[in-house]
XYZ file of N, CA, C and O in Angstrom:
504
model
N 82.077 105.519 108.271
C 83.231 106.151 107.673
C 84.487 105.465 108.209
O 84.603 105.196 109.388
N 85.418 105.209 107.314
C 86.656 104.531 107.676
C 87.829 105.461 107.406
O 88.034 105.896 106.280
N 88.595 105.761 108.428
C 89.742 106.642 108.297
C 90.969 105.845 107.879
O 91.222 104.767 108.392
N 91.717 106.368 106.927
C 92.958 105.741 106.468
C 94.102 106.695 106.751
O 93.945 107.911 106.716
N 95.275 106.144 107.031
C 96.416 106.974 107.403
C 97.711 106.271 107.031
O 97.817 105.052 107.141
N 98.677 107.037 106.561
C 100.040 106.542 106.395
C 100.976 107.595 106.953
O 100.594 108.753 107.130
N 102.190 107.198 107.235
C 103.237 108.140 107.631
C 104.333 108.018 106.585
O 104.779 106.920 106.269
N 104.749 109.136 106.015
C 105.811 109.138 105.012
C 107.032 109.843 105.583
O 106.911 110.881 106.228
N 108.215 109.257 105.385
C 109.474 109.825 105.855
C 110.431 109.963 104.682
O 110.631 109.007 103.918
N 111.041 111.143 104.588
C 111.986 111.426 103.513
C 113.243 112.014 104.127
O 113.266 113.156 104.560
N 114.273 111.186 104.215
C 115.584 111.620 104.684
C 116.590 111.149 103.643
O 116.298 110.223 102.870
N 117.759 111.755 103.579
C 118.732 111.318 102.573
C 118.931 109.802 102.599
O 119.228 109.220 103.643
N 118.693 109.177 101.444
C 118.894 107.740 101.314
C 117.714 106.883 101.711
O 117.716 105.683 101.478
N 116.698 107.455 102.343
C 115.535 106.676 102.763
C 114.256 107.442 102.480
O 114.041 108.518 103.038
N 113.461 106.878 101.596
C 112.146 107.426 101.287
C 111.167 106.276 101.437
O 111.268 105.276 100.723
N 110.224 106.407 102.353
C 109.306 105.306 102.619
C 108.011 105.814 103.227
O 107.953 106.929 103.721
N 107.006 104.946 103.166
C 105.794 105.221 103.928
C 105.393 103.978 104.687
O 105.704 102.861 104.291
N 104.717 104.186 105.817
C 104.323 103.114 106.710
C 102.832 103.230 107.006
O 102.334 104.323 107.285
N 102.137 102.110 106.944
C 100.708 102.097 107.252
C 100.502 101.963 108.753
O 101.434 101.655 109.507
N 99.269 102.175 109.184
C 98.936 101.986 110.595
C 99.120 100.547 111.051
O 99.279 100.282 112.240
N 99.123 99.589 110.107
C 99.343 98.179 110.439
C 100.822 97.858 110.587
O 101.188 96.730 110.845
N 101.695 98.871 110.349
C 103.119 98.665 110.493
C 103.816 98.177 109.233
O 104.999 97.847 109.266
N 103.100 98.107 108.109
C 103.706 97.695 106.852
C 104.467 98.874 106.265
O 103.910 99.959 106.105
N 105.735 98.684 105.925
C 106.563 99.755 105.382
C 106.860 99.476 103.918
O 107.195 98.349 103.540
N 106.724 100.517 103.093
C 106.967 100.429 101.660
C 107.992 101.472 101.278
O 107.862 102.645 101.615
N 109.002 101.040 100.552
C 110.062 101.941 100.109
C 109.609 102.691 98.873
O 109.047 102.104 97.941
N 109.852 103.980 98.880
C 109.586 104.810 97.715
C 110.924 104.961 97.000
O 111.853 105.555 97.532
N 111.012 104.386 95.830
C 112.294 104.355 95.127
C 112.325 105.274 93.940
O 111.695 106.330 93.918
N 113.052 104.848 92.953
C 113.210 105.612 91.720
C 111.994 105.482 90.813
O 111.952 106.055 89.733
N 111.025 104.732 91.230
C 109.845 104.472 90.422
C 109.039 105.747 90.221
O 108.914 106.569 91.117
N 108.447 105.851 89.057
C 107.592 106.982 88.714
C 106.335 106.981 89.586
O 105.783 105.917 89.877
N 105.855 108.160 89.963
C 104.590 108.211 90.705
C 103.446 107.529 89.953
O 102.547 106.961 90.572
N 103.487 107.545 88.629
C 102.421 106.887 87.863
C 102.509 105.379 87.957
O 101.499 104.691 87.832
N 103.705 104.835 88.210
C 103.813 103.396 88.466
C 103.064 103.048 89.747
O 102.356 102.035 89.819
N 103.218 103.881 90.764
C 102.483 103.662 92.023
C 100.981 103.784 91.800
O 100.195 103.000 92.322
N 100.583 104.791 91.019
C 99.158 105.011 90.762
C 98.546 103.815 90.045
O 97.492 103.312 90.459
N 99.189 103.337 88.994
C 98.644 102.196 88.258
C 98.694 100.916 89.097
O 97.792 100.079 89.015
N 99.720 100.781 89.916
C 99.774 99.639 90.832
C 98.656 99.692 91.858
O 98.025 98.674 92.164
N 98.394 100.889 92.384
C 97.293 101.056 93.341
C 95.952 100.754 92.670
O 95.073 100.127 93.270
N 95.801 101.174 91.410
C 94.583 100.869 90.668
C 94.406 99.361 90.546
O 93.308 98.843 90.791
N 95.470 98.638 90.202
C 95.347 97.186 90.045
C 94.940 96.520 91.359
O 94.074 95.650 91.379
N 95.558 96.946 92.461
C 95.233 96.351 93.761
C 93.817 96.658 94.210
O 93.107 95.775 94.696
N 93.395 97.893 94.047
C 92.050 98.292 94.456
C 90.991 97.597 93.608
O 90.009 97.071 94.133
N 91.210 97.579 92.297
C 90.231 96.947 91.409
C 90.128 95.451 91.691
O 89.025 94.903 91.769
N 91.262 94.788 91.877
C 91.209 93.350 92.155
C 90.545 93.068 93.495
O 89.718 92.161 93.608
N 90.876 93.842 94.523
C 90.249 93.643 95.841
C 88.738 93.837 95.765
O 87.970 93.069 96.368
N 88.319 94.853 95.037
C 86.884 95.105 94.873
C 86.241 93.952 94.120
O 85.157 93.473 94.486
N 86.903 93.492 93.066
C 86.404 92.355 92.290
C 86.257 91.113 93.172
O 85.240 90.424 93.119
N 87.281 90.818 93.977
C 87.238 89.627 94.835
C 86.039 89.685 95.778
O 85.319 88.697 95.941
N 85.804 90.840 96.403
C 84.657 90.981 97.307
C 83.350 90.653 96.584
O 82.487 89.945 97.113
N 83.208 91.174 95.372
C 81.993 90.917 94.596
C 81.929 89.472 94.109
O 80.863 88.847 94.124
N 83.060 88.928 93.679
C 83.095 87.558 93.171
C 82.694 86.552 94.239
O 81.994 85.574 93.949
N 83.103 86.792 95.473
C 82.706 85.904 96.571
C 81.191 85.926 96.731
O 80.543 84.875 96.817
N 80.614 87.120 96.729
C 79.155 87.247 96.880
C 78.413 86.619 95.709
O 77.335 86.055 95.880
N 78.988 86.732 94.506
C 78.322 86.226 93.298
C 78.717 84.783 92.975
O 78.270 84.236 91.970
N 79.560 84.184 93.826
C 80.022 82.807 93.632
C 80.704 82.621 92.272
O 80.419 81.683 91.529
N 81.615 83.535 91.963
C 82.413 83.479 90.741
C 83.755 82.848 91.090
O 84.392 83.242 92.060
N 84.183 81.890 90.282
C 85.473 81.239 90.552
C 86.407 81.421 89.359
O 85.968 81.597 88.224
N 87.705 81.352 89.646
C 88.755 81.468 88.640
C 90.019 80.861 89.216
O 90.113 80.627 90.413
N 90.987 80.608 88.358
C 92.285 80.101 88.805
C 93.330 81.200 88.861
O 94.144 81.249 89.761
N 93.327 82.079 87.854
C 94.358 83.111 87.764
C 93.776 84.338 87.049
O 93.096 84.197 86.039
N 94.055 85.508 87.596
C 93.667 86.764 86.961
C 94.907 87.641 86.908
O 95.642 87.756 87.895
N 95.157 88.229 85.746
C 96.265 89.181 85.634
C 95.769 90.435 84.919
O 94.810 90.376 84.149
N 96.410 91.547 85.219
C 96.072 92.831 84.600
C 97.291 93.368 83.867
O 98.412 93.295 84.376
N 97.078 93.923 82.700
C 98.042 94.766 81.994
C 97.391 96.139 81.975
O 96.305 96.302 81.400
N 98.013 97.111 82.627
C 97.419 98.444 82.717
C 98.343 99.446 82.038
O 99.532 99.508 82.340
N 97.772 100.199 81.109
C 98.508 101.229 80.388
C 97.846 102.572 80.644
O 96.613 102.686 80.590
N 98.671 103.562 80.903
C 98.181 104.919 81.095
C 98.913 105.871 80.167
O 100.116 105.729 79.948
N 98.191 106.823 79.617
C 98.779 107.862 78.773
C 98.603 109.188 79.485
O 97.479 109.587 79.798
N 99.742 109.851 79.740
C 99.705 111.141 80.432
C 99.470 112.277 79.438
O 99.910 112.226 78.308
N 98.790 113.289 79.928
C 98.634 114.511 79.146
C 99.982 115.208 79.036
O 100.813 115.103 79.925
N 100.156 115.957 77.976
C 101.375 116.740 77.789
C 101.305 118.047 78.571
O 102.313 118.526 79.071
N 100.103 118.625 78.658
C 99.972 119.914 79.343
C 99.854 119.710 80.851
O 99.469 118.652 81.324
N 100.217 120.734 81.579
C 100.194 120.684 83.039
C 98.787 121.011 83.537
O 98.127 121.880 82.974
N 98.288 120.340 84.545
C 98.906 119.215 85.241
C 98.826 117.949 84.388
O 97.836 117.707 83.715
N 99.848 117.150 84.439
C 99.962 115.978 83.571
C 99.218 114.776 84.144
O 99.797 113.730 84.407
N 97.925 114.956 84.338
C 97.100 113.834 84.785
C 96.975 112.835 83.644
O 97.343 113.117 82.504
N 96.462 111.663 83.942
C 96.257 110.670 82.893
C 95.170 111.145 81.932
O 94.159 111.707 82.344
N 95.403 110.904 80.664
C 94.412 111.218 79.637
C 93.585 109.981 79.308
O 92.381 110.053 79.114
N 94.267 108.830 79.243
C 93.612 107.556 78.988
C 94.220 106.483 79.868
O 95.403 106.531 80.184
N 93.382 105.521 80.237
C 93.852 104.395 81.028
C 93.129 103.148 80.530
O 91.900 103.156 80.397
N 93.901 102.100 80.231
C 93.333 100.855 79.715
C 93.755 99.698 80.607
O 94.936 99.547 80.920
N 92.783 98.910 81.005
C 93.021 97.726 81.818
C 92.640 96.516 80.986
O 91.474 96.355 80.611
N 93.623 95.676 80.678
C 93.378 94.437 79.948
C 93.558 93.291 80.940
O 94.668 92.986 81.360
N 92.454 92.689 81.323
C 92.486 91.569 82.265
C 92.508 90.261 81.489
O 91.862 90.138 80.442
N 93.254 89.296 82.009
C 93.255 87.942 81.467
C 92.878 87.010 82.610
O 93.436 87.114 83.707
N 91.920 86.140 82.347
C 91.439 85.230 83.385
C 91.476 83.792 82.872
O 91.058 83.518 81.745
N 91.977 82.902 83.704
C 91.990 81.481 83.370
C 91.185 80.713 84.416
O 91.034 81.149 85.553
N 90.691 79.570 83.998
C 89.958 78.706 84.914
C 88.609 79.261 85.330
O 88.103 78.919 86.399
N 88.001 80.078 84.486
C 86.694 80.675 84.799
C 85.600 79.710 84.355
O 85.574 79.273 83.201
N 84.690 79.397 85.268
C 83.598 78.480 84.960
C 82.464 79.205 84.244
O 81.938 78.730 83.244
N 82.092 80.381 84.740
C 80.968 81.139 84.179
C 81.464 82.519 83.750
O 81.566 83.437 84.572
N 81.769 82.668 82.460
C 82.330 83.917 81.952
C 81.359 85.092 82.094
O 81.778 86.218 82.378
N 80.088 84.850 81.919
C 79.090 85.918 82.033
C 79.056 86.488 83.453
O 79.034 87.700 83.649
N 79.077 85.611 84.453
C 79.092 86.067 85.847
C 80.405 86.780 86.173
O 80.418 87.769 86.904
N 81.510 86.281 85.630
C 82.805 86.928 85.839
C 82.763 88.357 85.295
O 83.187 89.295 85.977
N 82.271 88.517 84.069
C 82.200 89.843 83.463
C 81.299 90.783 84.265
O 81.610 91.970 84.422
N 80.205 90.272 84.773
C 79.296 91.099 85.588
C 80.006 91.558 86.862
O 79.915 92.725 87.249
N 80.718 90.652 87.519
C 81.446 91.015 88.739
C 82.544 92.027 88.424
O 82.754 92.988 89.174
N 83.240 91.839 87.301
C 84.327 92.756 86.940
C 83.783 94.136 86.597
O 84.304 95.150 87.047
N 82.730 94.178 85.813
C 82.118 95.462 85.451
C 81.634 96.193 86.704
O 81.834 97.390 86.850
N 81.023 95.473 87.608
C 80.547 96.078 88.856
C 81.737 96.579 89.678
O 81.674 97.659 90.277
N 82.824 95.835 89.671
C 84.027 96.264 90.402
C 84.554 97.592 89.864
O 85.004 98.441 90.640
N 84.476 97.818 88.554
C 84.943 99.100 88.007
C 84.069 100.247 88.505
O 84.552 101.369 88.652
N 82.807 99.983 88.775
C 81.915 101.035 89.291
C 82.115 101.285 90.783
O 81.860 102.379 91.263
N 82.555 100.259 91.528
C 82.707 100.383 92.978
C 84.135 100.690 93.427
O 84.343 101.114 94.554
N 85.119 100.435 92.585
C 86.522 100.649 92.957
C 86.798 102.150 93.085
O 86.679 102.906 92.124
N 87.194 102.563 94.267
C 87.382 103.995 94.529
C 88.519 104.593 93.701
O 88.422 105.733 93.228
N 89.594 103.856 93.483
C 90.707 104.404 92.701
C 90.333 104.473 91.224
O 90.628 105.462 90.550
N 89.652 103.467 90.697
C 89.154 103.512 89.319
C 88.273 104.741 89.138
O 88.427 105.498 88.176
N 87.345 104.935 90.075
C 86.431 106.069 89.968
C 87.149 107.412 90.102
O 86.827 108.374 89.413
N 88.151 107.489 90.963
C 88.918 108.731 91.122
C 89.667 109.062 89.833
O 89.614 110.195 89.346
N 90.351 108.079 89.268
C 91.093 108.312 88.029
C 90.140 108.669 86.892
O 90.461 109.496 86.030
N 88.953 108.084 86.898
C 87.996 108.334 85.812
C 87.536 109.793 85.756
O 86.999 110.227 84.745
N 87.774 110.553 86.808
C 87.391 111.973 86.818
C 88.296 112.807 85.918
O 87.926 113.907 85.508
N 89.499 112.291 85.605
C 90.440 113.033 84.757
C 90.863 112.235 83.529
O 91.564 112.760 82.668
N 90.474 110.972 83.440
C 90.970 110.094 82.384
C 89.835 109.299 81.754
O 88.892 108.894 82.438
N 89.974 109.056 80.483
C 89.069 108.161 79.785
C 89.482 106.738 80.152
O 90.634 106.352 79.953
N 88.562 105.960 80.706
C 88.869 104.622 81.199
C 88.313 103.565 80.240
O 87.178 103.692 79.754
N 89.128 102.537 79.977
C 88.730 101.409 79.145
C 89.148 100.123 79.845
O 90.184 100.091 80.511
N 88.358 99.083 79.692
C 88.752 97.802 80.247
C 88.240 96.667 79.347
O 87.287 96.850 78.595
N 88.915 95.532 79.443
C 88.509 94.350 78.713
C 88.935 93.112 79.509
O 89.833 93.208 80.365
N 88.281 91.997 79.231
C 88.650 90.730 79.858
C 88.813 89.695 78.750
O 87.939 89.556 77.894
N 89.941 89.011 78.778
C 90.220 87.924 77.841
C 90.240 86.635 78.643
O 90.933 86.542 79.658
N 89.480 85.644 78.203
C 89.428 84.357 78.895
C 90.323 83.354 78.187
O 90.282 83.216 76.977
N 91.143 82.664 78.966
C 92.045 81.630 78.417
C 91.589 80.282 78.869
O 91.092 80.080 79.915
């Protein structure tokens, strides 16, 4: 089991959180859903990278376009979430897709969001 921790401070003019590693992130005017979708992109990519290394999958560039649709009724959790990945410089597209699909099953944030949202993903190769 791995324990995770952050410290959040909210004083007039300063809203931030700090990790145990000492990394500080400013909480600004951004919507909480921007943070959520950003966290999803980071978690999914990190999970993908771990799997891609094991599966010997290579690429030059991967980008995500993530769209979320919030419910109108309270609580306004996500109703749908779509991840459109674009990958360039991929040698073996079949292995890439297998690693990406597996990453969606292992990514903790993807799985957490999937409990309240219909999840969709696709990969476009350039």
